[in-house]
Coordinates of C-alpha atoms in Angstrom, one line a residue:
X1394 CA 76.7 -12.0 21.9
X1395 CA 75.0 -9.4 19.8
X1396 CA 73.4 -11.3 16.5
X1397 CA 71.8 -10.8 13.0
X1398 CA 68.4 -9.6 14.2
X1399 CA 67.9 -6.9 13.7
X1400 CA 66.9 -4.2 16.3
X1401 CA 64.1 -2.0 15.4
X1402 CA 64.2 1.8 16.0
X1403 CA 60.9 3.2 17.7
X1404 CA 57.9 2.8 16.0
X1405 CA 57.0 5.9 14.1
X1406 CA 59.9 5.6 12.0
X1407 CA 59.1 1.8 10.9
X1408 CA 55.3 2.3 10.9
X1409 CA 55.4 5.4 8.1
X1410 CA 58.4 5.2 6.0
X1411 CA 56.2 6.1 3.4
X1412 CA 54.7 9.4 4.9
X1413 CA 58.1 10.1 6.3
X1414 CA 59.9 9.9 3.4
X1415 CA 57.4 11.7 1.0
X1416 CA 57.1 14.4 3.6
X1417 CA 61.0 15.5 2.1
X1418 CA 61.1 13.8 -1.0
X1419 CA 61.9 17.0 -3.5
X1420 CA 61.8 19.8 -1.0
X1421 CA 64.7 22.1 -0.6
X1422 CA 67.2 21.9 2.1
X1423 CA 66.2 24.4 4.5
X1424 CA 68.4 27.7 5.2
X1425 CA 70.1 26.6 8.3
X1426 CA 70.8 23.4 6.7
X1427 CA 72.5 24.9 3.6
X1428 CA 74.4 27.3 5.7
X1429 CA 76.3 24.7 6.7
X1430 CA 77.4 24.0 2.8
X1431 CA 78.7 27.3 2.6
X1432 CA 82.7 27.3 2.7
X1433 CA 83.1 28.9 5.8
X1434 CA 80.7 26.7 7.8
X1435 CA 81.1 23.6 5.7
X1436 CA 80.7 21.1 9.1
X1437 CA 80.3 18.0 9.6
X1438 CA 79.7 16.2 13.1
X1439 CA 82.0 13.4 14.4
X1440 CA 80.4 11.3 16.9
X1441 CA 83.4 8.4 18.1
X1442 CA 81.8 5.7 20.1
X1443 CA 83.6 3.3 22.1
X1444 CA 82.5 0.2 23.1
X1445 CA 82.9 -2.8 25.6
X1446 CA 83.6 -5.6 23.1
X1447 CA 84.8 -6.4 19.6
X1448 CA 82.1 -5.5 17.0
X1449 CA 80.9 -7.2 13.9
X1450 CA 80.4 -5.0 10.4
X1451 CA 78.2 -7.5 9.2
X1452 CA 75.6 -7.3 12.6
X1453 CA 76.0 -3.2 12.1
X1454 CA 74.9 -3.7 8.7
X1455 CA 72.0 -5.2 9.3
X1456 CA 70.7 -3.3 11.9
X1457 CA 71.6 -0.1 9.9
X1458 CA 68.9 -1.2 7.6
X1459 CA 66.1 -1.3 9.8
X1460 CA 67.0 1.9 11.2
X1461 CA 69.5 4.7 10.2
X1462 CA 68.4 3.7 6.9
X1463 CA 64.7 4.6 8.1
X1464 CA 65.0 8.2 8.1
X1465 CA 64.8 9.8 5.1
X1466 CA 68.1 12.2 5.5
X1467 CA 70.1 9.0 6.1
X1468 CA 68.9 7.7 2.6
X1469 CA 68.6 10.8 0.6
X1470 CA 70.8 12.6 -1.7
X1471 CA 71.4 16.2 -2.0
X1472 CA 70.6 17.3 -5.5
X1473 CA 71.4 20.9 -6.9
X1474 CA 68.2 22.2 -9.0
X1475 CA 68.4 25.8 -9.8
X1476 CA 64.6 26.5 -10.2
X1477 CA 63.7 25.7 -6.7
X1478 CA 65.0 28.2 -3.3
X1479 CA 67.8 27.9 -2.4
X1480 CA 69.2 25.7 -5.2
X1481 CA 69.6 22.3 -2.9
X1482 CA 66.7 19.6 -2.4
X1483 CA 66.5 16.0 -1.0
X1484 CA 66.1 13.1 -3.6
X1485 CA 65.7 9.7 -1.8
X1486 CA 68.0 7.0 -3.2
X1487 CA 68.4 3.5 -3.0
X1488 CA 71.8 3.2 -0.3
X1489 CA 74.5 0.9 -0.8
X1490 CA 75.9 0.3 2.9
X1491 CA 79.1 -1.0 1.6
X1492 CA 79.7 2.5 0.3
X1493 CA 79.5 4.1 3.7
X1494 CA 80.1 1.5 6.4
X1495 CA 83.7 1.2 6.4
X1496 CA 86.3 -1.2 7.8
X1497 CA 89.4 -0.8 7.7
X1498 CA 92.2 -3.5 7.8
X1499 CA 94.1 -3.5 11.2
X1500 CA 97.2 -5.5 12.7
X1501 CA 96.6 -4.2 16.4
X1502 CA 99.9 -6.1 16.9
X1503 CA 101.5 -3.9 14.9
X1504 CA 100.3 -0.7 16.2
X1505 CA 102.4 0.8 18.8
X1506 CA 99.5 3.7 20.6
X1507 CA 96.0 2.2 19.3
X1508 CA 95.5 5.4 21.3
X1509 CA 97.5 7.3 19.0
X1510 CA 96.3 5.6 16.0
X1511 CA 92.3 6.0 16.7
X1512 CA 93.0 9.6 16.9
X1513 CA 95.3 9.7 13.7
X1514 CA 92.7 8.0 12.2
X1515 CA 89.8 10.4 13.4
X1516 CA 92.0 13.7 12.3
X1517 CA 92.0 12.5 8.7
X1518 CA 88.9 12.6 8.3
X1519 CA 88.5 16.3 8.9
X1520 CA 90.8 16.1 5.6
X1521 CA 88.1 14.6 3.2
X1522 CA 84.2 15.3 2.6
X1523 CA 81.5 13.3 1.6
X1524 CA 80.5 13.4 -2.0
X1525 CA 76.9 14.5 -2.6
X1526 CA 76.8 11.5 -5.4
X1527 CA 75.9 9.8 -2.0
X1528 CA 74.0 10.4 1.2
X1529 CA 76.2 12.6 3.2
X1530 CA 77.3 9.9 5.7
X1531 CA 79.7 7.5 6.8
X1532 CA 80.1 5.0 9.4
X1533 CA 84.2 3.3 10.1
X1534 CA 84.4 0.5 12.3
X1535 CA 87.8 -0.3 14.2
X1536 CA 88.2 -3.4 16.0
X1537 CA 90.9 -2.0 18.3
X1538 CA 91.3 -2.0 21.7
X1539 CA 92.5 1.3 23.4
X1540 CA 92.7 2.7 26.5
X1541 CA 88.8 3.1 27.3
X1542 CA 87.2 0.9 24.9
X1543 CA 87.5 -2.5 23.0
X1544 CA 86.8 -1.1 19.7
X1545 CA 85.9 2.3 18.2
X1546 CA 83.3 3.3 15.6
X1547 CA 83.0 7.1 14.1
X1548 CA 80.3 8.4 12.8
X1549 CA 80.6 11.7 10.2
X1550 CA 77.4 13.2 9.3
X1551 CA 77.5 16.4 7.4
X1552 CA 75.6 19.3 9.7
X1553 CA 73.5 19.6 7.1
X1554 CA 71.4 16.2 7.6
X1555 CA 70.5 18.0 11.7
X1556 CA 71.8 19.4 14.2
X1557 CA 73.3 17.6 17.9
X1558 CA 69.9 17.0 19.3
X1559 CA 68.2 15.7 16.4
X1560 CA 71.2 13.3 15.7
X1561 CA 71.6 12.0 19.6
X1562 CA 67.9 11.3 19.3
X1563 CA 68.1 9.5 16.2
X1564 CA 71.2 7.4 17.7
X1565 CA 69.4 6.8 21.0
X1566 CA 66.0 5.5 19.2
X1567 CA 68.8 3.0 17.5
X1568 CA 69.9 1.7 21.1
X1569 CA 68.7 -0.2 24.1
X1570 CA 69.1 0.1 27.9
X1571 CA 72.2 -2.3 29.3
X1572 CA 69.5 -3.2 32.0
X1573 CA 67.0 -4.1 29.8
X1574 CA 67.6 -4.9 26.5
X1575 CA 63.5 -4.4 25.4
X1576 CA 63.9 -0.5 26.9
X1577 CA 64.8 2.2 24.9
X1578 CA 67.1 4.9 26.6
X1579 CA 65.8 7.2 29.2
X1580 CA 65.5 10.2 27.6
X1581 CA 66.3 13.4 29.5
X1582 CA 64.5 16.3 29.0
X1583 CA 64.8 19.6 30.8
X1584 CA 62.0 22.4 30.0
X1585 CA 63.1 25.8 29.7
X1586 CA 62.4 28.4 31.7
X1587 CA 62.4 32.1 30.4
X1588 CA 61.2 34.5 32.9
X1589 CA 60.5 33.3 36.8
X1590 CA 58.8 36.9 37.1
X1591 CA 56.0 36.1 35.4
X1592 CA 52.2 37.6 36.4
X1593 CA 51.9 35.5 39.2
X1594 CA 53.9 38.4 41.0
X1595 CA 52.1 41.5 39.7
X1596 CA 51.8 43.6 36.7
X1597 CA 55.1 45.8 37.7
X1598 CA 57.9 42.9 37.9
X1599 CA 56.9 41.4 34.6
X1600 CA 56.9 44.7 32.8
X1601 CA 60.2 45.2 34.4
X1602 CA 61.4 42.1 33.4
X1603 CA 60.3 42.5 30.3
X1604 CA 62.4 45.7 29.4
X1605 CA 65.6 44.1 30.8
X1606 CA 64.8 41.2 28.5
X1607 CA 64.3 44.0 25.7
X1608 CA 67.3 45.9 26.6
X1609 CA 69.8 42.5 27.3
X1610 CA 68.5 41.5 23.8
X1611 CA 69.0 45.1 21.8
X1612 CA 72.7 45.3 23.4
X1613 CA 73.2 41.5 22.6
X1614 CA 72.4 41.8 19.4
X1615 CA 74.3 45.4 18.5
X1616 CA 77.2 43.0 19.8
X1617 CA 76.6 40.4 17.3
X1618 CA 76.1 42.1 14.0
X1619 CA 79.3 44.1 15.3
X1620 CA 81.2 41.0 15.7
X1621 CA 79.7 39.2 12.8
X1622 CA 80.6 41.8 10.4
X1623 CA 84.0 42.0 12.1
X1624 CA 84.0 45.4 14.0
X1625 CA 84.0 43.3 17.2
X1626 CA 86.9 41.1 17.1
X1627 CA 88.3 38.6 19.9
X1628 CA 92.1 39.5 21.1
X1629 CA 94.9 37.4 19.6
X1630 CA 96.0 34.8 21.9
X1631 CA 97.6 31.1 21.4
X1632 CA 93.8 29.7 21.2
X1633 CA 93.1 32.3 18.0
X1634 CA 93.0 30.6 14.7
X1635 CA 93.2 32.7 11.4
X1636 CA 90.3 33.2 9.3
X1637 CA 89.4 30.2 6.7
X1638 CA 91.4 27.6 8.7
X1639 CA 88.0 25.6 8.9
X1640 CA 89.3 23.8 5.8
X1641 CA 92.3 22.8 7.6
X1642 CA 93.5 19.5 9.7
X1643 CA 91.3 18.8 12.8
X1644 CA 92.6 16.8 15.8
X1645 CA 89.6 15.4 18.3
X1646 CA 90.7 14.0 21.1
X1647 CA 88.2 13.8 24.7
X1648 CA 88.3 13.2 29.0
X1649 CA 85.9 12.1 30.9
X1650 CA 85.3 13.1 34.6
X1651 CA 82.8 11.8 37.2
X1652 CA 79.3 13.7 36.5
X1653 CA 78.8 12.7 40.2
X1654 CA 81.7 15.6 40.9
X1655 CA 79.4 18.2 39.0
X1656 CA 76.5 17.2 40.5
X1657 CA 78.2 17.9 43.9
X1658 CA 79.5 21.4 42.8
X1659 CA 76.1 22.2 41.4
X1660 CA 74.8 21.6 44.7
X1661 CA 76.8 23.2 46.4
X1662 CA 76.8 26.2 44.5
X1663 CA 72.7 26.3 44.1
X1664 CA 73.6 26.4 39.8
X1665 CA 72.8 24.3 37.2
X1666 CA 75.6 21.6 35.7
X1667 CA 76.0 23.6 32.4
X1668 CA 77.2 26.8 34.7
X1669 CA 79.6 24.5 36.1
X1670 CA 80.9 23.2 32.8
X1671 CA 81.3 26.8 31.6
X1672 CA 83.5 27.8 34.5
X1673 CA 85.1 24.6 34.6
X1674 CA 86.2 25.4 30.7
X1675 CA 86.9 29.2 31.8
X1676 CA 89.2 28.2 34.6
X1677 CA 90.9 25.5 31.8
X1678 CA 91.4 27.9 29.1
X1679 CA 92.9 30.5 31.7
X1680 CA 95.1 27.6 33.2
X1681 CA 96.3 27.0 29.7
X1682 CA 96.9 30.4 28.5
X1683 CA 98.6 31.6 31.6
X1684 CA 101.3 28.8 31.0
X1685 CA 101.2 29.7 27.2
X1686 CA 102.3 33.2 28.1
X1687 CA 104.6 32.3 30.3
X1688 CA 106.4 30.5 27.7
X1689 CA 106.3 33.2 25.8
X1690 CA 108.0 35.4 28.2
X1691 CA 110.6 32.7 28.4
X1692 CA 111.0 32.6 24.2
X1693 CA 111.4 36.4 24.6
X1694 CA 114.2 36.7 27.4
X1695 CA 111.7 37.5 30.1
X1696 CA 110.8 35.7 33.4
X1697 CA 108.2 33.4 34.0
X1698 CA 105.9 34.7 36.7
X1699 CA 102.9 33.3 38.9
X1700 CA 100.5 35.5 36.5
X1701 CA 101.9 35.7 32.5
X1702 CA 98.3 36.3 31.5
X1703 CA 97.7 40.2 29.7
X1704 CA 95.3 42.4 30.6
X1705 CA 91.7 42.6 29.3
X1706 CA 91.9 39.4 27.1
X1707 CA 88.5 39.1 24.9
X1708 CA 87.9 36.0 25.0
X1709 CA 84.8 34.8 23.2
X1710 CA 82.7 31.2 22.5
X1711 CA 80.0 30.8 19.4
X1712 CA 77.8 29.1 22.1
X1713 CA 75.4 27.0 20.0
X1714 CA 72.1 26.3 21.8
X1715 CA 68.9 24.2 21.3
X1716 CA 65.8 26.2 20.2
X1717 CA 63.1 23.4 20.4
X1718 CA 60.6 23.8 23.3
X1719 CA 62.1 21.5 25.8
X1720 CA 66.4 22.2 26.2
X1721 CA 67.2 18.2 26.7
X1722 CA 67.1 15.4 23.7
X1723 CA 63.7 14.5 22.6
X1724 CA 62.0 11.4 21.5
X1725 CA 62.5 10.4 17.9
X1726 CA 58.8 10.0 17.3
X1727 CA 58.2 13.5 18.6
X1728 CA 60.3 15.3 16.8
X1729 CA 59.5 13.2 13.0
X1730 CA 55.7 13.6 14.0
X1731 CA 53.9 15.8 11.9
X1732 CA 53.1 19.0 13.7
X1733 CA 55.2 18.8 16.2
X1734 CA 57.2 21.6 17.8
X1735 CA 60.4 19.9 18.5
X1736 CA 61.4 19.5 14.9
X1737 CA 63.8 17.2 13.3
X1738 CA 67.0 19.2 11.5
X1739 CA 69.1 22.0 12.5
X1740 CA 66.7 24.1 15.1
X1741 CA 69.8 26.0 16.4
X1742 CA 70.7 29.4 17.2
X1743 CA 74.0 30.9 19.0
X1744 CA 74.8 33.7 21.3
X1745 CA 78.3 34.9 21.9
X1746 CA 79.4 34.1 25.5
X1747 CA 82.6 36.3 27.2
X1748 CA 84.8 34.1 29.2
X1749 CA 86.9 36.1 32.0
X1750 CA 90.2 35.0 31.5
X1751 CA 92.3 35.6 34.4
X1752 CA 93.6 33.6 37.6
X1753 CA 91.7 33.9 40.8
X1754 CA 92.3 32.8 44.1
X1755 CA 89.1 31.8 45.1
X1756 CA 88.4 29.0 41.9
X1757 CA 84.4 29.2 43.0
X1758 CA 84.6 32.8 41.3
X1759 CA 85.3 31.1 37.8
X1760 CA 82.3 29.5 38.7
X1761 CA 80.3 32.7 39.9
X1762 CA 81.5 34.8 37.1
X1763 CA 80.2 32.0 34.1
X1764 CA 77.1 32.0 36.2
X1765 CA 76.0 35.6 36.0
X1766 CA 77.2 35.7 32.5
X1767 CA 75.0 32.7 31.1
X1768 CA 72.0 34.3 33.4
X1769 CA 72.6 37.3 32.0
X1770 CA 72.0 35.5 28.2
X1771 CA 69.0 33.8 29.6
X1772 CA 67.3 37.4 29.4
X1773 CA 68.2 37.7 26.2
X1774 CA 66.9 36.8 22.7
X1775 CA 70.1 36.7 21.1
X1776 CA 70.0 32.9 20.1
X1777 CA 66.5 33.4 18.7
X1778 CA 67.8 36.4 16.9
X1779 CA 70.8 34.6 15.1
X1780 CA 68.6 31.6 14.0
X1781 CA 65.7 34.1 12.8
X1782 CA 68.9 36.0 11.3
X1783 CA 70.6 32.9 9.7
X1784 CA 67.0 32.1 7.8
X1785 CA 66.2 35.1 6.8
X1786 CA 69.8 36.4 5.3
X1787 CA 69.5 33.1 2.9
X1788 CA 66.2 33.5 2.2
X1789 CA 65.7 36.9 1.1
X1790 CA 69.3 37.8 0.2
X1791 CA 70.1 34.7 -2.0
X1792 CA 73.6 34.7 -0.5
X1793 CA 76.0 33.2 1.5
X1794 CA 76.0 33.4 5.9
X1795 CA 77.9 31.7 8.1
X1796 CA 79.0 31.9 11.4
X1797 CA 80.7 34.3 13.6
X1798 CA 84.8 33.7 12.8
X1799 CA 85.7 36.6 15.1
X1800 CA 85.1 34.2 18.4
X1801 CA 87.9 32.4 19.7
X1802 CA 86.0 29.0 20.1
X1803 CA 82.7 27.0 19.7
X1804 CA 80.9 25.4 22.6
X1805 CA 78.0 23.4 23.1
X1806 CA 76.9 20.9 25.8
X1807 CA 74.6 18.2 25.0
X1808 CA 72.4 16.1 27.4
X1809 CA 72.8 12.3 27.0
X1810 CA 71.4 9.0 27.7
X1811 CA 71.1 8.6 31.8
X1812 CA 72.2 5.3 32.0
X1813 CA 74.7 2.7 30.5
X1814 CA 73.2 1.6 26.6
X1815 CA 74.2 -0.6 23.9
X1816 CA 74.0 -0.1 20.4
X1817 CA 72.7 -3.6 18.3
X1818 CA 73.6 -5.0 21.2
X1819 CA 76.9 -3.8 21.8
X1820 CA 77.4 -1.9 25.1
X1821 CA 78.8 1.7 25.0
X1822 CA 81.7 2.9 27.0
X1823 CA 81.6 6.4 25.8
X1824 CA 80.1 9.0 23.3
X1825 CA 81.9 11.8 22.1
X1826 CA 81.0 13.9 19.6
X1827 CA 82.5 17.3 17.9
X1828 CA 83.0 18.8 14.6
X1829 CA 85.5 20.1 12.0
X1830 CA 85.2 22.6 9.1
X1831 CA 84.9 25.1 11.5
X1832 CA 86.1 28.8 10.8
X1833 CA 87.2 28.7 14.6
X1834 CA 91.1 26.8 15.4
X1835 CA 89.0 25.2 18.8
X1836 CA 85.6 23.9 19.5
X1837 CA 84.8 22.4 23.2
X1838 CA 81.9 20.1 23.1
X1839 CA 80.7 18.7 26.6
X1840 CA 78.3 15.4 26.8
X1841 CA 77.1 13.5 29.8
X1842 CA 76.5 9.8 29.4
X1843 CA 75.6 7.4 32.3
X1844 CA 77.4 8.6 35.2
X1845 CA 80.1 10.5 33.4
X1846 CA 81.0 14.1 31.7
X1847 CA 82.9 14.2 28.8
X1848 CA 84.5 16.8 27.3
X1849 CA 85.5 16.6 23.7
X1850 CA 88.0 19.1 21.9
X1851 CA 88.1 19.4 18.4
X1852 CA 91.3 22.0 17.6
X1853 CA 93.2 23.1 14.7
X1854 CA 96.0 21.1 14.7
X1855 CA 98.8 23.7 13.5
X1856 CA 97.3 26.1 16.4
X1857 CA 96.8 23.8 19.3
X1858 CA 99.8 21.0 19.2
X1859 CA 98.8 19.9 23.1
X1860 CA 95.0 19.4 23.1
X1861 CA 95.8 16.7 26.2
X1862 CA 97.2 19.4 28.0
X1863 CA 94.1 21.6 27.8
X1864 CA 92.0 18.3 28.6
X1865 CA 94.2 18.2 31.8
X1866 CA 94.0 21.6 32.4
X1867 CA 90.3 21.3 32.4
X1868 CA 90.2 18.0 34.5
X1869 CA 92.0 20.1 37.2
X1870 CA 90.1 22.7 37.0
X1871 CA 86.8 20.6 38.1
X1872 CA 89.0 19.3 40.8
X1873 CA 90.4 22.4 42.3
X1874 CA 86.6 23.9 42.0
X1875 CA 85.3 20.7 43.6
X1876 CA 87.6 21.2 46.2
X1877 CA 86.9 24.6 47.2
X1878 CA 83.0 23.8 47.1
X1879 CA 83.7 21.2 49.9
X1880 CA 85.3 23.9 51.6
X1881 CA 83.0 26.3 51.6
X1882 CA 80.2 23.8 53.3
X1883 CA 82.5 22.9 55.9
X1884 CA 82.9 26.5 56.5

């Protein structure tokens, strides 16, 4: 059973507190990070964690202190101060974990869907903030069982503390391998690879290269200032939120399928798993739209057919991707070492991805299409642009950015622990993590952990009443493309 000792995060954070914490103490927030205060992009990150057993607030609380608490973010405040740039800096504080660690009092026995309840619960959250009078943080513990876990904690961290990687890291340096309770996780870690025509193969394919990579990135980002300053705008469909509905109710709910299944479709297809996910989600959201229409036509005295959907839907994602030097999580110490490349905080830029939306016969061409789309954005500098963009709007212009709202959805796929962990000694059955106070009414967020795949949907409430239904529509999508990659070997 999981006890009072506390469990140590890796060693750079508990070796140089000091340096760590003087490194921030009175600096400004950075421009990315106070993007993320403006009221259009005011996000937070909700991370719900289930576990295999009951836990106990009091063993939480004293691990906390010997590691969230480490990191200076987790134990700073965010104090406005006119004379310095940008008119936010970090003040370290003395934390009072009773103010953020909170348990609620539950009758499980008098809950009829703990299901129901956990995601109630989560939802009103997206209803409140954090006040800056405290570090921008919160921790609620449920001792309920539900349908995939024995208990439930969430975790709502406002963006501006770091982005997905730098917060999975920080969570994973906090845990400990099932198998060995001394490890640390195994830490995946994929390096990035720009251009395969390099010099190796002669001075005429990397100049050629290098003016498609000029030319994807100049019509990339014509695209993005036209959509960002709304000349460019997504079609309206049943997945289309209004603008400013970031400030409104959030529901998250998530589904997990076998990461073996992707693996096998990956193979098959000679792709990489995050092509797979995107035409997994494009063959989901066209699953779901075609049945939305098709309601529709009923509503409207017209007949249902095979094929509701309209022509030439534009259907776009904010796609949110990692800029640090390797594309998987990186090591806590890394990233908090000084010098170092893959740097703690929000080191994220976005590209706007074009789903097809349509229904094909052959469900490997969801697959195909996603794939030449997201190659075609690897030759592109679009995500560096948008970062480079983002910092430079705030710094120079002294005024408010924020994300595209003319996209349909957010999406983002994070890398995550390879095999089964605990946190202070509780094992995890799943990690799921999304946002709210985003301008967009749906945000798809994909995670691997252990053996399975998880996607986790955080939609506008008033705009998507049947998120399980898009879950399902996604879980059959995988199947029906798993399916016809089985096929195709045989053939």
């Amino acid at each position: 059973m999981p006890h009072l000792k506390p469990i140590k995060v890796i060693s750079v954070v508990d070796e140089e507190p000091t340096v760590l914490q003087n490194r921030e103490e009175n600096q400004p927030l950075s421009p990315m990070a106070r993007m993320f205060h403006e009221p259009e992009s005011n996000v937070y990150i909700v991370t719900m964690i289930g576990f295999k057993s009951k836990i106990n607030p009091e063993v939480v609380k004293a691990n906390l202190e010997h590691s969230l608490l480490k990191h200076h973010r987790f134990s700073s405040l965010q104090v406005v101060d006119e004379k310095i740039e940008g008119g936010l800096k970090w003040v370290p504080t003395k934390v009072n974990l009773d103010d953020h660690v909170i348990v609620p009092n539950l009758e499980p026995k008098l809950i009829d869907s703990p299901d129901k309840f956990v995601e109630d619960y989560t939802s009103s959250l997206s209803q409140t903030g954090i006040k800056m009078s405290m570090p921008m943080w919160d921790l609620h513990l449920l001792n309920i069982k539900t349908s995939d876990a024995e208990s439930v904690a969430v975790l709502r961290v406002h963006h501006s503390l770091g982005d997905g990687t730098s917060l999975m890291s920080l969570l994973l340096a906090c845990c400990r391998k099932v198998s060995d309770p001394n490890e640390v996780p195994t830490i995946p870690s994929v390096t990035k690879k720009i251009d395969s025509n390099g010099h190796s193969k002669g001075f005429w394919p990397y100049l050629l290269f290098k003016l498609w990579l000029f030319w994807n990135t100049l019509v990339d980002v014509v695209m993005f200032i036209a959509t960002a300053l709304m000349f460019v705008r997504d079609t309206k469909t049943p997945l289309k939120g209004e603008l400013g509905n970031g400030c409104l109710p959030r529901r998250f709910v998530h589904r997990s399928v076998s990461l073996d299944d992707v693996k096998l479709v990956r193979n098959a297809m000679n792709t990489t798993i995050n092509d797979v996910m995107l035409g997994v989600t494009q063959a989901g959201l066209s699953r779901y739209l075609n049945r939305k229409y098709g309601q529709l036509n009923i509503i409207n005295g017209l007949s249902e057919r095979n094929n509701n959907l309209p022509n030439n839907i534009r259907l776009r994602a904010t796609f949110f991707m990692n800029l640090r030097p390797s594309a998987g999580i990186q090591e806590l110490a890394n990233m908090l070492k000084k010098g170092s490349k893959a740097k703690w905080g929000n080191q994220i830029g976005y590209l706007i991805f074009p789903f097809t939306i349509a229904l094909r016969d052959d469900p490997l061409d969801y697959l195909r299409e996603a794939k030449v789309a997201m190659d075609r954005k690897k030759a592109s500098l679009e995500a560096s642009f948008s970062y480079f963009l983002s910092k430079s709007f705030l710094k120079f212009c002294n005024k408010a950015a924020s994300f595209p709202s003319e996209t349909t959805l957010w999406f983002s796929n994070v890398m995550g622990p390879q095999e089964e962990i605990s946190l202070y000694g509780y094992p995890i059955a799943y990690v799921a993590p999304s946002c709210c106070g985003q301008p967009n009414g749906l945000m798809i967020h994909v995670v691997s952990y252990a053996n399975k795949m998880t996607f986790v949907l955080s939609v506008d409430d008033g705009l998507i009443p049947d998120p399980h239904q898009l879950c399902d529509d996604l879980e059959e999508s995988l199947h029906l493309i798993k399916t016809a990659s089985l096929l195709k070997d045989i053939n």
